[in-house]
Amino acid sequence: SQQGEEDPQALSIQEGENATMNCSYKTSINNLQWYRQNSGRGLVHLILIRSNEREKHSGRLRVTLDTSKKSSSLLITASRAADTASYFCATPRAGNTGKLIFGQGTTLQVKP
Amino acid sequence: GAVVSQHPSRVICKSGTSVKIECRSLDFQATTMFWYRQFPKQSLMLMATSNEGSKATYEQGVEKDKFLINHASLTLSTLTVTSAHPEDSSFYICSAVSITSGPQETQYFGPGTRLLVL
């Protein structure tokens, strides 16, 4: 079954605004990853946050992880039109196999 | 660094033919590569795990005789869609994990291959 559930499914904002996407998962994890996918392209790794971390920053990206609530959020600050893409969270499947389970994704549109 | 390429980027074929998709890690070695399938506006679904030097492992519901995987070297995995049918039309994406990373580390994704079967 799909582990990661994301909301909202779609988000439309104006350039300069912040965008927040949320991801929930069901089982215990040791890390959670966020990826971006531009339309018709492959995935680009954005950030990996480990279970012992609560917050991580990378440029305009801020990721939080709450293991007690089994949820994570991705915040993009001062959004740009180029941030328009789909964003997926991914968690490792149990068993140390390296397999990832992807959420359904949030489609972000940033209007210029 | 950590670039993964796929070839071809898009392919159109007739029903009944076979199509081979290559996935290469360009600047690192990968003992493990993953193959995903993505339908429009949907998430990625893992199809199989490709391990160099051993047989691929397939997810439940994925036909191994339909989707042949060969991991010939530490930088190349191929997916062959045999006897393709229109329902096989999809976006196929591979990913690779660096040999120097643990299994639960970052996966590097290829740009994807769009397959259209007529």
XYZ file of C-alpha atoms in Angstrom:
230
model
C 0.000 0.000 0.000
C 1.110 3.533 -0.624
C 2.863 4.853 2.434
C 3.260 8.508 1.742
C 0.214 10.656 1.508
C 0.663 14.233 0.530
C -1.474 17.277 0.742
C -2.493 19.363 -0.887
C -2.657 17.483 -4.166
C -2.419 20.761 -6.017
C -1.269 24.202 -4.994
C -1.304 27.429 -6.956
C 0.432 30.532 -5.649
C 1.885 33.802 -6.863
C 5.580 34.312 -7.329
C 7.175 35.481 -4.123
C 4.762 33.649 -1.864
C 5.724 30.660 0.246
C 4.532 27.154 -0.566
C 4.029 24.457 2.023
C 3.485 20.810 1.233
C 2.833 18.074 3.734
C 3.549 14.371 3.757
C 2.330 11.713 6.135
C 3.569 8.174 6.440
C 2.545 5.094 8.334
C 5.518 3.056 9.468
C 8.726 3.835 11.320
C 11.443 5.268 9.131
C 15.063 6.251 9.463
C 14.895 8.934 6.830
C 12.514 10.771 4.526
C 13.375 12.306 1.199
C 11.812 14.988 -0.967
C 12.060 15.007 -4.746
C 10.964 17.417 -7.454
C 9.742 16.413 -10.878
C 9.311 18.848 -13.707
C 6.650 17.883 -16.200
C 7.720 14.910 -18.285
C 11.127 14.685 -16.659
C 12.924 12.565 -14.103
C 13.116 13.239 -10.408
C 15.586 15.569 -8.784
C 16.605 14.866 -5.213
C 16.011 17.897 -3.014
C 16.744 16.916 0.534
C 17.048 13.952 2.881
C 16.146 14.325 6.532
C 17.013 11.628 9.025
C 14.766 10.437 11.808
C 16.926 12.094 14.452
C 16.633 15.463 12.733
C 13.701 17.797 13.201
C 14.485 20.421 10.619
C 16.789 20.843 7.682
C 17.466 23.714 5.332
C 18.795 23.877 1.801
C 18.683 27.263 0.144
C 15.029 28.307 -0.058
C 13.877 24.881 1.088
C 13.008 24.015 4.643
C 11.999 20.504 5.618
C 10.635 19.445 8.959
C 10.093 15.964 10.295
C 7.847 14.999 13.187
C 8.301 11.319 13.865
C 5.697 11.348 16.621
C 3.076 12.449 14.114
C 4.687 10.565 11.246
C 4.641 13.641 9.090
C 6.961 15.925 7.201
C 6.580 19.276 5.527
C 8.414 20.981 2.712
C 8.432 24.760 2.681
C 9.606 26.687 -0.345
C 10.159 30.316 0.494
C 9.994 33.226 -1.937
C 8.743 30.973 -4.698
C 9.673 31.483 -8.322
C 7.964 30.463 -11.533
C 10.776 27.942 -12.014
C 9.604 26.150 -8.871
C 6.537 24.992 -10.786
C 6.732 21.197 -10.618
C 5.427 18.166 -8.780
C 6.941 17.422 -5.394
C 7.093 13.940 -3.910
C 8.063 12.664 -0.522
C 9.591 9.211 -0.313
C 10.270 6.884 2.572
C 12.353 3.716 2.674
C 10.500 0.465 2.577
C 11.139 -1.783 5.561
C 13.966 -4.261 5.246
C 16.949 -2.103 4.329
C 16.472 -2.890 0.648
C 16.900 0.651 -0.578
C 13.418 0.603 -2.045
C 11.468 3.810 -1.751
C 7.760 4.354 -1.386
C 6.595 7.555 -2.976
C 3.711 9.721 -1.967
C 1.118 10.792 -4.470
C 2.779 14.146 -4.870
C 1.798 17.779 -4.752
C 1.583 19.699 -8.001
C 2.775 23.241 -7.443
C 2.080 26.046 -9.852
C 3.812 29.356 -9.275
C 2.296 32.138 -11.287
C 4.601 34.932 -12.457
C 28.170 14.592 -10.053
C 25.698 11.711 -9.699
C 24.252 11.853 -13.177
C 22.027 9.119 -14.523
C 21.090 8.965 -18.174
C 18.398 7.054 -19.994
C 18.181 6.169 -23.623
C 16.033 6.652 -25.557
C 14.172 9.594 -24.086
C 11.074 8.663 -26.030
C 10.119 5.803 -28.277
C 7.114 4.921 -30.368
C 6.708 1.322 -31.416
C 4.147 -0.992 -32.929
C 2.220 -3.431 -30.815
C 4.021 -6.753 -30.546
C 7.531 -5.405 -30.834
C 10.130 -5.255 -28.074
C 11.724 -2.101 -26.776
C 14.965 -1.792 -24.845
C 15.593 1.092 -22.457
C 19.067 1.778 -21.105
C 19.898 3.319 -17.769
C 23.466 4.458 -17.154
C 25.180 6.006 -14.176
C 27.653 8.363 -15.794
C 30.001 9.355 -13.016
C 29.535 6.750 -10.338
C 29.152 3.020 -9.959
C 25.868 1.542 -8.890
C 25.371 -1.962 -7.600
C 21.646 -1.351 -7.442
C 19.340 0.326 -9.891
C 15.590 0.600 -9.664
C 13.017 0.719 -12.419
C 9.802 2.662 -11.960
C 6.721 3.224 -14.016
C 4.656 6.387 -13.893
C 1.265 6.992 -15.438
C 0.119 10.554 -16.182
C -0.496 12.633 -13.090
C 0.323 9.724 -10.841
C 3.164 8.781 -8.557
C 6.033 6.432 -9.279
C 5.420 2.737 -8.899
C 8.428 0.516 -8.339
C 8.605 -2.279 -10.892
C 11.840 -4.041 -10.089
C 15.223 -3.881 -8.445
C 18.226 -4.487 -10.653
C 21.361 -5.823 -8.998
C 24.675 -6.082 -10.798
C 25.690 -9.679 -11.245
C 22.434 -11.205 -10.092
C 18.858 -11.610 -11.165
C 16.481 -8.732 -10.821
C 13.755 -8.869 -8.226
C 10.297 -7.872 -9.293
C 7.462 -6.266 -7.383
C 4.228 -8.078 -6.956
C 2.146 -7.961 -10.102
C 5.033 -7.166 -12.437
C 5.644 -9.885 -15.010
C 9.330 -10.744 -15.159
C 8.981 -12.295 -18.611
C 7.318 -9.143 -19.855
C 9.846 -6.726 -18.410
C 13.306 -8.204 -18.809
C 16.029 -6.564 -16.777
C 19.746 -6.992 -17.257
C 22.312 -5.309 -15.022
C 25.395 -5.977 -17.100
C 27.857 -3.749 -15.303
C 28.161 -1.354 -12.414
C 27.055 1.489 -14.669
C 24.411 -0.035 -16.918
C 21.015 -1.606 -16.468
C 18.586 -2.318 -19.285
C 14.837 -2.818 -19.266
C 13.313 -4.613 -22.230
C 9.579 -4.433 -22.682
C 8.805 -7.566 -24.648
C 5.864 -7.884 -27.002
C 4.699 -4.421 -26.094
C 1.011 -3.583 -26.065
C -0.761 -0.223 -25.859
C -1.331 -0.694 -22.135
C 2.453 -0.717 -21.679
C 2.555 2.888 -22.807
C 3.936 4.818 -19.891
C 6.827 6.836 -18.538
C 9.645 4.582 -17.354
C 12.205 5.990 -14.942
C 15.305 4.391 -13.523
C 17.294 5.341 -10.465
C 20.672 4.331 -9.137
C 22.268 4.133 -5.735
C 25.983 4.802 -5.528
C 28.182 1.864 -4.597
C 29.707 4.025 -1.898
C 26.345 4.742 -0.263
C 24.253 2.650 2.023
C 21.073 1.141 0.593
C 18.852 3.748 2.164
C 20.703 6.729 0.852
C 19.839 9.038 -1.996
C 18.680 7.587 -5.264
C 19.694 9.439 -8.407
C 17.079 9.398 -11.108
C 17.345 9.292 -14.849
C 15.323 11.701 -17.007
C 12.819 9.030 -17.941
C 11.756 7.314 -21.149
C 8.337 7.868 -22.584
C 7.054 4.783 -24.356
C 4.093 4.902 -26.696
C 2.863 1.636 -28.133
C 0.554 1.955 -31.105
